[in-house]
Amino acid sequence: MRPTLFRVSVLLFLLAMLGCSYTSVGHLQRQPWILNTEQGLEMRFWNFLYIAESSEGKYRITGLAMPRAENLPENLNWINDLRLAAYLSDDQGRVLAQDLQVLSGLPLDPGQGVPFTFTLRPDRLNRSASLQITFGYNMTLTPHEHYLQQDSAVAEPSEGRSAVFFAHEGALTKI
């Protein structure tokens, strides 16, 4: 009977902890939510140029993610995987709504960028709280389109450099 009581206690503790967790972007660069105004947000590997709009309880963000070529390896110019995210948060960094766009198999072109559209649907908003916007990403860069499909012996990088580059900036789950 005691092992069952212990298991129930652990289960209740875990459920309580999950109920207290939230998603935070407090560690990321954020900007105030301003409607119908061109804005830009600079992150470590991407610049986000965007316009925020609102209608019928939905918040839409359209824009262009521009890679910061000066911070990226020169020889890696293929985006094998890119996950862009937009986060609507309160002034404390607590995420109120988020959306994700998944892309793969495209050239890394600093002059062209990657277009995006996000639709954010917050469950509820505090009218007095100021809203903020930020972005996140996961990206994997390789030298060319077929690099990860090559035989591993052929795909070894020269001079000890990695031929795959991964970068991440995104929300955290806090308890």
JSON list of C-alpha atoms in Angstrom, two decimals:
[
{"chain": "A", "resi": 1, "resn": "MET", "atom": "CA", "xyz": [0.00, 0.00, 0.00]},
{"chain": "A", "resi": 2, "resn": "ARG", "atom": "CA", "xyz": [2.86, 2.40, 0.76]},
{"chain": "A", "resi": 3, "resn": "PRO", "atom": "CA", "xyz": [4.37, 2.15, -2.76]},
{"chain": "A", "resi": 4, "resn": "THR", "atom": "CA", "xyz": [0.98, 3.12, -4.19]},
{"chain": "A", "resi": 5, "resn": "LEU", "atom": "CA", "xyz": [0.74, 6.14, -1.89]},
{"chain": "A", "resi": 6, "resn": "PHE", "atom": "CA", "xyz": [4.25, 7.18, -2.97]},
{"chain": "A", "resi": 7, "resn": "ARG", "atom": "CA", "xyz": [3.34, 6.87, -6.66]},
{"chain": "A", "resi": 8, "resn": "VAL", "atom": "CA", "xyz": [0.17, 8.89, -6.18]},
{"chain": "A", "resi": 9, "resn": "SER", "atom": "CA", "xyz": [2.14, 11.57, -4.31]},
{"chain": "A", "resi": 10, "resn": "VAL", "atom": "CA", "xyz": [4.76, 11.77, -7.08]},
{"chain": "A", "resi": 11, "resn": "LEU", "atom": "CA", "xyz": [2.05, 11.94, -9.74]},
{"chain": "A", "resi": 12, "resn": "LEU", "atom": "CA", "xyz": [0.25, 14.76, -7.93]},
{"chain": "A", "resi": 13, "resn": "PHE", "atom": "CA", "xyz": [3.53, 16.65, -7.51]},
{"chain": "A", "resi": 14, "resn": "LEU", "atom": "CA", "xyz": [4.32, 16.33, -11.23]},
{"chain": "A", "resi": 15, "resn": "LEU", "atom": "CA", "xyz": [0.84, 17.50, -12.22]},
{"chain": "A", "resi": 16, "resn": "ALA", "atom": "CA", "xyz": [1.15, 20.50, -9.90]},
{"chain": "A", "resi": 17, "resn": "MET", "atom": "CA", "xyz": [4.52, 21.40, -11.43]},
{"chain": "A", "resi": 18, "resn": "LEU", "atom": "CA", "xyz": [3.13, 21.16, -14.96]},
{"chain": "A", "resi": 19, "resn": "GLY", "atom": "CA", "xyz": [0.27, 23.43, -13.97]},
{"chain": "A", "resi": 20, "resn": "CYS", "atom": "CA", "xyz": [2.80, 26.04, -12.80]},
{"chain": "A", "resi": 21, "resn": "SER", "atom": "CA", "xyz": [4.94, 25.96, -15.94]},
{"chain": "A", "resi": 22, "resn": "TYR", "atom": "CA", "xyz": [4.82, 28.56, -18.66]},
{"chain": "A", "resi": 23, "resn": "THR", "atom": "CA", "xyz": [6.63, 29.47, -21.85]},
{"chain": "A", "resi": 24, "resn": "SER", "atom": "CA", "xyz": [8.95, 32.46, -21.64]},
{"chain": "A", "resi": 25, "resn": "VAL", "atom": "CA", "xyz": [10.78, 34.68, -24.12]},
{"chain": "A", "resi": 26, "resn": "GLY", "atom": "CA", "xyz": [12.12, 37.00, -21.43]},
{"chain": "A", "resi": 27, "resn": "HIS", "atom": "CA", "xyz": [15.70, 36.15, -22.45]},
{"chain": "A", "resi": 28, "resn": "LEU", "atom": "CA", "xyz": [15.18, 37.21, -26.10]},
{"chain": "A", "resi": 29, "resn": "GLN", "atom": "CA", "xyz": [15.18, 40.64, -27.72]},
{"chain": "A", "resi": 30, "resn": "ARG", "atom": "CA", "xyz": [11.58, 41.87, -27.86]},
{"chain": "A", "resi": 31, "resn": "GLN", "atom": "CA", "xyz": [9.76, 44.90, -29.20]},
{"chain": "A", "resi": 32, "resn": "PRO", "atom": "CA", "xyz": [6.43, 46.52, -28.36]},
{"chain": "A", "resi": 33, "resn": "TRP", "atom": "CA", "xyz": [3.50, 45.36, -30.47]},
{"chain": "A", "resi": 34, "resn": "ILE", "atom": "CA", "xyz": [2.81, 48.31, -32.80]},
{"chain": "A", "resi": 35, "resn": "LEU", "atom": "CA", "xyz": [0.13, 47.97, -35.47]},
{"chain": "A", "resi": 36, "resn": "ASN", "atom": "CA", "xyz": [0.58, 48.79, -39.17]},
{"chain": "A", "resi": 37, "resn": "THR", "atom": "CA", "xyz": [4.15, 50.02, -38.78]},
{"chain": "A", "resi": 38, "resn": "GLU", "atom": "CA", "xyz": [7.24, 48.57, -40.43]},
{"chain": "A", "resi": 39, "resn": "GLN", "atom": "CA", "xyz": [9.56, 47.29, -37.72]},
{"chain": "A", "resi": 40, "resn": "GLY", "atom": "CA", "xyz": [12.79, 45.35, -37.48]},
{"chain": "A", "resi": 41, "resn": "LEU", "atom": "CA", "xyz": [14.22, 43.06, -34.82]},
{"chain": "A", "resi": 42, "resn": "GLU", "atom": "CA", "xyz": [17.85, 41.99, -34.89]},
{"chain": "A", "resi": 43, "resn": "MET", "atom": "CA", "xyz": [18.80, 38.62, -33.49]},
{"chain": "A", "resi": 44, "resn": "ARG", "atom": "CA", "xyz": [22.12, 36.80, -33.56]},
{"chain": "A", "resi": 45, "resn": "PHE", "atom": "CA", "xyz": [21.81, 35.08, -36.95]},
{"chain": "A", "resi": 46, "resn": "TRP", "atom": "CA", "xyz": [18.63, 36.62, -38.44]},
{"chain": "A", "resi": 47, "resn": "ASN", "atom": "CA", "xyz": [17.08, 40.07, -38.81]},
{"chain": "A", "resi": 48, "resn": "PHE", "atom": "CA", "xyz": [13.28, 40.12, -38.89]},
{"chain": "A", "resi": 49, "resn": "LEU", "atom": "CA", "xyz": [11.59, 42.90, -40.87]},
{"chain": "A", "resi": 50, "resn": "TYR", "atom": "CA", "xyz": [7.83, 42.84, -40.29]},
{"chain": "A", "resi": 51, "resn": "ILE", "atom": "CA", "xyz": [4.43, 44.52, -40.07]},
{"chain": "A", "resi": 52, "resn": "ALA", "atom": "CA", "xyz": [1.93, 43.61, -37.33]},
{"chain": "A", "resi": 53, "resn": "GLU", "atom": "CA", "xyz": [-1.82, 43.71, -37.95]},
{"chain": "A", "resi": 54, "resn": "SER", "atom": "CA", "xyz": [-4.88, 42.86, -35.88]},
{"chain": "A", "resi": 55, "resn": "SER", "atom": "CA", "xyz": [-8.45, 41.95, -36.79]},
{"chain": "A", "resi": 56, "resn": "GLU", "atom": "CA", "xyz": [-11.21, 39.85, -35.26]},
{"chain": "A", "resi": 57, "resn": "GLY", "atom": "CA", "xyz": [-9.10, 38.66, -32.31]},
{"chain": "A", "resi": 58, "resn": "LYS", "atom": "CA", "xyz": [-6.29, 37.46, -34.55]},
{"chain": "A", "resi": 59, "resn": "TYR", "atom": "CA", "xyz": [-2.85, 38.98, -34.71]},
{"chain": "A", "resi": 60, "resn": "ARG", "atom": "CA", "xyz": [-1.00, 38.65, -38.00]},
{"chain": "A", "resi": 61, "resn": "ILE", "atom": "CA", "xyz": [2.68, 39.28, -38.66]},
{"chain": "A", "resi": 62, "resn": "THR", "atom": "CA", "xyz": [4.04, 39.35, -42.20]},
{"chain": "A", "resi": 63, "resn": "GLY", "atom": "CA", "xyz": [7.58, 40.04, -43.17]},
{"chain": "A", "resi": 64, "resn": "LEU", "atom": "CA", "xyz": [10.98, 38.88, -44.22]},
{"chain": "A", "resi": 65, "resn": "ALA", "atom": "CA", "xyz": [13.70, 37.07, -42.26]},
{"chain": "A", "resi": 66, "resn": "MET", "atom": "CA", "xyz": [17.10, 38.21, -43.49]},
{"chain": "A", "resi": 67, "resn": "PRO", "atom": "CA", "xyz": [20.15, 36.08, -42.64]},
{"chain": "A", "resi": 68, "resn": "ARG", "atom": "CA", "xyz": [23.02, 37.97, -41.01]},
{"chain": "A", "resi": 69, "resn": "ALA", "atom": "CA", "xyz": [25.76, 36.74, -43.33]},
{"chain": "A", "resi": 70, "resn": "GLU", "atom": "CA", "xyz": [28.50, 38.36, -41.22]},
{"chain": "A", "resi": 71, "resn": "ASN", "atom": "CA", "xyz": [27.65, 35.93, -38.37]},
{"chain": "A", "resi": 72, "resn": "LEU", "atom": "CA", "xyz": [27.29, 32.78, -40.48]},
{"chain": "A", "resi": 73, "resn": "PRO", "atom": "CA", "xyz": [29.96, 30.43, -41.89]},
{"chain": "A", "resi": 74, "resn": "GLU", "atom": "CA", "xyz": [30.93, 31.48, -45.42]},
{"chain": "A", "resi": 75, "resn": "ASN", "atom": "CA", "xyz": [31.03, 28.02, -46.97]},
{"chain": "A", "resi": 76, "resn": "LEU", "atom": "CA", "xyz": [27.56, 26.92, -45.82]},
{"chain": "A", "resi": 77, "resn": "ASN", "atom": "CA", "xyz": [24.90, 28.31, -48.13]},
{"chain": "A", "resi": 78, "resn": "TRP", "atom": "CA", "xyz": [22.11, 25.73, -48.09]},
{"chain": "A", "resi": 79, "resn": "ILE", "atom": "CA", "xyz": [19.27, 25.80, -45.54]},
{"chain": "A", "resi": 80, "resn": "ASN", "atom": "CA", "xyz": [18.61, 22.15, -44.86]},
{"chain": "A", "resi": 81, "resn": "ASP", "atom": "CA", "xyz": [16.05, 22.91, -42.14]},
{"chain": "A", "resi": 82, "resn": "LEU", "atom": "CA", "xyz": [14.61, 26.19, -40.87]},
{"chain": "A", "resi": 83, "resn": "ARG", "atom": "CA", "xyz": [11.93, 26.62, -38.22]},
{"chain": "A", "resi": 84, "resn": "LEU", "atom": "CA", "xyz": [10.83, 30.21, -37.72]},
{"chain": "A", "resi": 85, "resn": "ALA", "atom": "CA", "xyz": [8.58, 31.12, -34.79]},
{"chain": "A", "resi": 86, "resn": "ALA", "atom": "CA", "xyz": [6.77, 34.28, -33.74]},
{"chain": "A", "resi": 87, "resn": "TYR", "atom": "CA", "xyz": [5.86, 34.92, -30.11]},
{"chain": "A", "resi": 88, "resn": "LEU", "atom": "CA", "xyz": [3.35, 37.39, -28.68]},
{"chain": "A", "resi": 89, "resn": "SER", "atom": "CA", "xyz": [4.19, 38.00, -25.03]},
{"chain": "A", "resi": 90, "resn": "ASP", "atom": "CA", "xyz": [3.39, 40.25, -22.10]},
{"chain": "A", "resi": 91, "resn": "ASP", "atom": "CA", "xyz": [5.95, 42.71, -20.75]},
{"chain": "A", "resi": 92, "resn": "GLN", "atom": "CA", "xyz": [7.33, 39.99, -18.43]},
{"chain": "A", "resi": 93, "resn": "GLY", "atom": "CA", "xyz": [8.13, 37.71, -21.37]},
{"chain": "A", "resi": 94, "resn": "ARG", "atom": "CA", "xyz": [5.33, 35.20, -20.77]},
{"chain": "A", "resi": 95, "resn": "VAL", "atom": "CA", "xyz": [4.18, 33.84, -24.12]},
{"chain": "A", "resi": 96, "resn": "LEU", "atom": "CA", "xyz": [0.50, 34.54, -24.83]},
{"chain": "A", "resi": 97, "resn": "ALA", "atom": "CA", "xyz": [0.44, 33.09, -28.36]},
{"chain": "A", "resi": 98, "resn": "GLN", "atom": "CA", "xyz": [2.88, 31.59, -30.85]},
{"chain": "A", "resi": 99, "resn": "ASP", "atom": "CA", "xyz": [3.03, 30.28, -34.38]},
{"chain": "A", "resi": 100, "resn": "LEU", "atom": "CA", "xyz": [5.60, 28.21, -36.26]},
{"chain": "A", "resi": 101, "resn": "GLN", "atom": "CA", "xyz": [6.62, 28.02, -39.90]},
{"chain": "A", "resi": 102, "resn": "VAL", "atom": "CA", "xyz": [8.74, 25.05, -41.04]},
{"chain": "A", "resi": 103, "resn": "LEU", "atom": "CA", "xyz": [10.85, 25.31, -44.19]},
{"chain": "A", "resi": 104, "resn": "SER", "atom": "CA", "xyz": [13.47, 23.07, -45.72]},
{"chain": "A", "resi": 105, "resn": "GLY", "atom": "CA", "xyz": [15.62, 22.76, -48.78]},
{"chain": "A", "resi": 106, "resn": "LEU", "atom": "CA", "xyz": [16.30, 26.34, -49.84]},
{"chain": "A", "resi": 107, "resn": "PRO", "atom": "CA", "xyz": [19.36, 28.41, -50.63]},
{"chain": "A", "resi": 108, "resn": "LEU", "atom": "CA", "xyz": [20.73, 30.77, -48.00]},
{"chain": "A", "resi": 109, "resn": "ASP", "atom": "CA", "xyz": [20.56, 34.07, -49.86]},
{"chain": "A", "resi": 110, "resn": "PRO", "atom": "CA", "xyz": [21.36, 37.12, -47.70]},
{"chain": "A", "resi": 111, "resn": "GLY", "atom": "CA", "xyz": [20.02, 39.41, -50.42]},
{"chain": "A", "resi": 112, "resn": "GLN", "atom": "CA", "xyz": [16.66, 37.68, -50.75]},
{"chain": "A", "resi": 113, "resn": "GLY", "atom": "CA", "xyz": [15.74, 36.48, -47.27]},
{"chain": "A", "resi": 114, "resn": "VAL", "atom": "CA", "xyz": [12.86, 34.20, -46.30]},
{"chain": "A", "resi": 115, "resn": "PRO", "atom": "CA", "xyz": [9.27, 35.54, -46.38]},
{"chain": "A", "resi": 116, "resn": "PHE", "atom": "CA", "xyz": [6.95, 34.61, -43.50]},
{"chain": "A", "resi": 117, "resn": "THR", "atom": "CA", "xyz": [3.39, 35.03, -42.26]},
{"chain": "A", "resi": 118, "resn": "PHE", "atom": "CA", "xyz": [2.36, 34.17, -38.72]},
{"chain": "A", "resi": 119, "resn": "THR", "atom": "CA", "xyz": [-1.13, 34.17, -37.23]},
{"chain": "A", "resi": 120, "resn": "LEU", "atom": "CA", "xyz": [-1.27, 34.48, -33.45]},
{"chain": "A", "resi": 121, "resn": "ARG", "atom": "CA", "xyz": [-4.45, 33.67, -31.52]},
{"chain": "A", "resi": 122, "resn": "PRO", "atom": "CA", "xyz": [-4.08, 34.46, -27.82]},
{"chain": "A", "resi": 123, "resn": "ASP", "atom": "CA", "xyz": [-6.55, 32.73, -25.51]},
{"chain": "A", "resi": 124, "resn": "ARG", "atom": "CA", "xyz": [-7.00, 35.84, -23.42]},
{"chain": "A", "resi": 125, "resn": "LEU", "atom": "CA", "xyz": [-5.38, 39.21, -23.07]},
{"chain": "A", "resi": 126, "resn": "ASN", "atom": "CA", "xyz": [-5.08, 41.63, -20.20]},
{"chain": "A", "resi": 127, "resn": "ARG", "atom": "CA", "xyz": [-6.13, 44.96, -21.72]},
{"chain": "A", "resi": 128, "resn": "SER", "atom": "CA", "xyz": [-3.74, 46.91, -19.47]},
{"chain": "A", "resi": 129, "resn": "ALA", "atom": "CA", "xyz": [-0.66, 44.79, -20.19]},
{"chain": "A", "resi": 130, "resn": "SER", "atom": "CA", "xyz": [1.64, 45.92, -22.98]},
{"chain": "A", "resi": 131, "resn": "LEU", "atom": "CA", "xyz": [2.10, 43.35, -25.72]},
{"chain": "A", "resi": 132, "resn": "GLN", "atom": "CA", "xyz": [5.49, 42.51, -27.15]},
{"chain": "A", "resi": 133, "resn": "ILE", "atom": "CA", "xyz": [6.70, 40.57, -30.14]},
{"chain": "A", "resi": 134, "resn": "THR", "atom": "CA", "xyz": [9.78, 38.47, -30.72]},
{"chain": "A", "resi": 135, "resn": "PHE", "atom": "CA", "xyz": [10.93, 35.72, -32.99]},
{"chain": "A", "resi": 136, "resn": "GLY", "atom": "CA", "xyz": [12.77, 32.44, -32.69]},
{"chain": "A", "resi": 137, "resn": "TYR", "atom": "CA", "xyz": [14.45, 29.99, -35.02]},
{"chain": "A", "resi": 138, "resn": "ASN", "atom": "CA", "xyz": [16.16, 26.62, -35.38]},
{"chain": "A", "resi": 139, "resn": "MET", "atom": "CA", "xyz": [18.32, 26.30, -38.46]},
{"chain": "A", "resi": 140, "resn": "THR", "atom": "CA", "xyz": [20.64, 23.75, -39.98]},
{"chain": "A", "resi": 141, "resn": "LEU", "atom": "CA", "xyz": [23.00, 24.91, -42.73]},
{"chain": "A", "resi": 142, "resn": "THR", "atom": "CA", "xyz": [25.07, 22.70, -45.02]},
{"chain": "A", "resi": 143, "resn": "PRO", "atom": "CA", "xyz": [27.43, 23.37, -47.96]},
{"chain": "A", "resi": 144, "resn": "HIS", "atom": "CA", "xyz": [24.94, 22.22, -50.61]},
{"chain": "A", "resi": 145, "resn": "GLU", "atom": "CA", "xyz": [21.60, 20.57, -51.22]},
{"chain": "A", "resi": 146, "resn": "HIS", "atom": "CA", "xyz": [22.74, 16.91, -51.19]},
{"chain": "A", "resi": 147, "resn": "TYR", "atom": "CA", "xyz": [25.36, 17.15, -48.45]},
{"chain": "A", "resi": 148, "resn": "LEU", "atom": "CA", "xyz": [23.50, 15.14, -45.77]},
{"chain": "A", "resi": 149, "resn": "GLN", "atom": "CA", "xyz": [22.62, 12.41, -48.29]},
{"chain": "A", "resi": 150, "resn": "GLN", "atom": "CA", "xyz": [26.25, 11.76, -49.27]},
{"chain": "A", "resi": 151, "resn": "ASP", "atom": "CA", "xyz": [28.21, 8.76, -48.04]},
{"chain": "A", "resi": 152, "resn": "SER", "atom": "CA", "xyz": [29.71, 9.69, -44.64]},
{"chain": "A", "resi": 153, "resn": "ALA", "atom": "CA", "xyz": [33.27, 8.99, -45.87]},
{"chain": "A", "resi": 154, "resn": "VAL", "atom": "CA", "xyz": [32.82, 11.48, -48.71]},
{"chain": "A", "resi": 155, "resn": "ALA", "atom": "CA", "xyz": [31.05, 14.03, -46.53]},
{"chain": "A", "resi": 156, "resn": "GLU", "atom": "CA", "xyz": [33.88, 14.48, -44.00]},
{"chain": "A", "resi": 157, "resn": "PRO", "atom": "CA", "xyz": [34.79, 18.15, -43.61]},
{"chain": "A", "resi": 158, "resn": "SER", "atom": "CA", "xyz": [38.30, 19.23, -44.51]},
{"chain": "A", "resi": 159, "resn": "GLU", "atom": "CA", "xyz": [40.74, 20.82, -42.08]},
{"chain": "A", "resi": 160, "resn": "GLY", "atom": "CA", "xyz": [38.70, 19.70, -39.06]},
{"chain": "A", "resi": 161, "resn": "ARG", "atom": "CA", "xyz": [35.87, 22.18, -39.67]},
{"chain": "A", "resi": 162, "resn": "SER", "atom": "CA", "xyz": [32.27, 21.13, -39.31]},
{"chain": "A", "resi": 163, "resn": "ALA", "atom": "CA", "xyz": [30.32, 21.17, -42.56]},
{"chain": "A", "resi": 164, "resn": "VAL", "atom": "CA", "xyz": [27.00, 21.42, -40.72]},
{"chain": "A", "resi": 165, "resn": "PHE", "atom": "CA", "xyz": [26.02, 24.50, -38.73]},
{"chain": "A", "resi": 166, "resn": "PHE", "atom": "CA", "xyz": [23.14, 24.56, -36.25]},
{"chain": "A", "resi": 167, "resn": "ALA", "atom": "CA", "xyz": [21.76, 27.64, -34.52]},
{"chain": "A", "resi": 168, "resn": "HIS", "atom": "CA", "xyz": [18.83, 28.13, -32.16]},
{"chain": "A", "resi": 169, "resn": "GLU", "atom": "CA", "xyz": [17.12, 31.03, -30.41]},
{"chain": "A", "resi": 170, "resn": "GLY", "atom": "CA", "xyz": [13.67, 30.39, -29.00]},
{"chain": "A", "resi": 171, "resn": "ALA", "atom": "CA", "xyz": [11.28, 30.23, -26.10]},
{"chain": "A", "resi": 172, "resn": "LEU", "atom": "CA", "xyz": [12.00, 28.36, -22.87]},
{"chain": "A", "resi": 173, "resn": "THR", "atom": "CA", "xyz": [9.62, 26.43, -20.64]},
{"chain": "A", "resi": 174, "resn": "LYS", "atom": "CA", "xyz": [9.90, 27.64, -17.06]},
{"chain": "A", "resi": 175, "resn": "ILE", "atom": "CA", "xyz": [8.55, 25.94, -13.96]}
]
